[in-house]
Amino acid sequence: MNWIKRIILFLLVAYAILCAGLYAFQESVIFRPRQLPADYEFGVGEEMTLHTPDGVPLNVLAFQKPGAEGAILFLHGNRGSNRRSLRQTEGLVDAAYDLYLFDYRGYGKSGGAIVSEEQLFADAQIVYDSLRARYAEENIIVVGYSLGTGMASYLAANNHPRHCVLAAPYASITAMKNLWLWMVPDFILKYPLNTRENVARANCPVTVLHGQQDELIPFAMAEEIKEAAPERVELIPLPSSGHRGVILDPLFTETVLRLIK
């Protein structure tokens, strides 16, 4: 019987170490920033720097046109930066609305590092507020892809934009954790990023595009988001698209452009 007790003790210790490690290092697990040199030049658009209350510079790449009455704010996915966002949103550069690409802390040319969900949301709000000072809020479209859908849905729930577009969204990071680490308690997670809950509270229509071949975020999560507010959410399935294919599908660009008209 002693060997059984030793095995149980070993498993309990291993479980405690796993939980403690995930809590302490979850930023490294969840966020995979792609940084750019401080002297990197995009060659297009106009760079803007916004500063957080604690002095961290946030890099925004803007494409402004004379007479534009509205703006598209794009929040990119993980392992991304404004350099990758350029390729993903090239079909929106010449839209009637101005286009703004935003790098989170530690991504691209933005400084600092992500340390809390509240900070992540607050930074997104700073960028949104800078647009609200320039454009009528009913002419602001918020677009999020993958990781960025958590912040985009937060902005939709706490402001009044014209529309919110979510490409390849997750129901929550908690739900994503439970796909692989269901044995780890939810309270350990510092970044629940509850997209489903945000959509349920959204102050604008929401359009969800999701690939039915998505190998990272199950299509069922898009359906769950739709169920959170059936009357407010338009779900557009992309039958042949995987996770990365959603943002490159022509229907993504067509959908955003349709919302401007």
mmCIF file of N, CA and C in Angstrom, residues 38 46-52 55-62 109-111 126-127 130:
data_model
loop_
_atom_site.group_PDB
_atom_site.id
_atom_site.type_symbol
_atom_site.label_atom_id
_atom_site.label_comp_id
_atom_site.label_asym_id
_atom_site.label_seq_id
_atom_site.Cartn_x
_atom_site.Cartn_y
_atom_site.Cartn_z
ATOM 1 N N ALA A 38 13.337 48.963 -33.296
ATOM 2 C CA ALA A 38 12.829 50.322 -33.100
ATOM 3 C C ALA A 38 12.956 51.162 -34.362
ATOM 4 N N GLU A 46 1.265 55.912 -41.946
ATOM 5 C CA GLU A 46 1.888 56.875 -41.030
ATOM 6 C C GLU A 46 1.896 56.293 -39.626
ATOM 7 N N GLU A 47 3.061 56.242 -39.021
ATOM 8 C CA GLU A 47 3.163 55.715 -37.664
ATOM 9 C C GLU A 47 2.725 56.758 -36.639
ATOM 10 N N MET A 48 1.971 56.283 -35.657
ATOM 11 C CA MET A 48 1.551 57.115 -34.540
ATOM 12 C C MET A 48 1.982 56.419 -33.253
ATOM 13 N N THR A 49 2.330 57.190 -32.254
ATOM 14 C CA THR A 49 2.685 56.627 -30.958
ATOM 15 C C THR A 49 1.753 57.193 -29.899
ATOM 16 N N LEU A 50 1.034 56.304 -29.235
ATOM 17 C CA LEU A 50 0.180 56.686 -28.119
ATOM 18 C C LEU A 50 0.842 56.200 -26.842
ATOM 19 N N HIS A 51 0.714 56.962 -25.779
ATOM 20 C CA HIS A 51 1.358 56.591 -24.522
ATOM 21 C C HIS A 51 0.319 56.226 -23.464
ATOM 22 N N THR A 52 0.596 55.156 -22.754
ATOM 23 C CA THR A 52 -0.271 54.714 -21.671
ATOM 24 C C THR A 52 -0.003 55.570 -20.435
ATOM 25 N N GLY A 55 3.395 55.384 -19.162
ATOM 26 C CA GLY A 55 4.471 55.824 -20.037
ATOM 27 C C GLY A 55 4.917 54.855 -21.106
ATOM 28 N N VAL A 56 4.175 53.784 -21.349
ATOM 29 C CA VAL A 56 4.563 52.799 -22.360
ATOM 30 C C VAL A 56 4.077 53.256 -23.737
ATOM 31 N N PRO A 57 4.957 53.265 -24.749
ATOM 32 C CA PRO A 57 4.542 53.665 -26.097
ATOM 33 C C PRO A 57 3.821 52.531 -26.827
ATOM 34 N N LEU A 58 2.682 52.857 -27.432
ATOM 35 C CA LEU A 58 1.923 51.902 -28.233
ATOM 36 C C LEU A 58 2.012 52.331 -29.691
ATOM 37 N N ASN A 59 2.433 51.412 -30.542
ATOM 38 C CA ASN A 59 2.614 51.725 -31.953
ATOM 39 C C ASN A 59 1.325 51.501 -32.735
ATOM 40 N N VAL A 60 0.923 52.510 -33.480
ATOM 41 C CA VAL A 60 -0.266 52.442 -34.331
ATOM 42 C C VAL A 60 0.154 52.837 -35.739
ATOM 43 N N LEU A 61 -0.226 52.037 -36.715
ATOM 44 C CA LEU A 61 0.054 52.352 -38.114
ATOM 45 C C LEU A 61 -1.257 52.791 -38.755
ATOM 46 N N ALA A 62 -1.271 54.031 -39.267
ATOM 47 C CA ALA A 62 -2.505 54.636 -39.762
ATOM 48 C C ALA A 62 -2.459 54.843 -41.271
ATOM 49 N N LYS A 109 6.482 47.267 -32.585
ATOM 50 C CA LYS A 109 7.310 48.356 -32.067
ATOM 51 C C LYS A 109 6.736 48.958 -30.786
ATOM 52 N N SER A 110 5.717 48.323 -30.221
ATOM 53 C CA SER A 110 5.168 48.800 -28.948
ATOM 54 C C SER A 110 6.076 48.355 -27.804
ATOM 55 N N GLY A 111 6.154 49.177 -26.777
ATOM 56 C CA GLY A 111 7.021 48.864 -25.645
ATOM 57 C C GLY A 111 6.311 48.050 -24.583
ATOM 58 N N ILE A 126 -7.457 52.967 -24.972
ATOM 59 C CA ILE A 126 -6.696 54.182 -25.283
ATOM 60 C C ILE A 126 -6.688 54.429 -26.791
ATOM 61 N N VAL A 127 -6.446 53.371 -27.551
ATOM 62 C CA VAL A 127 -6.429 53.512 -29.009
ATOM 63 C C VAL A 127 -7.820 53.871 -29.515
ATOM 64 N N SER A 130 -8.637 57.463 -28.935
ATOM 65 C CA SER A 130 -7.958 58.369 -29.867
ATOM 66 C C SER A 130 -8.737 58.481 -31.176
#
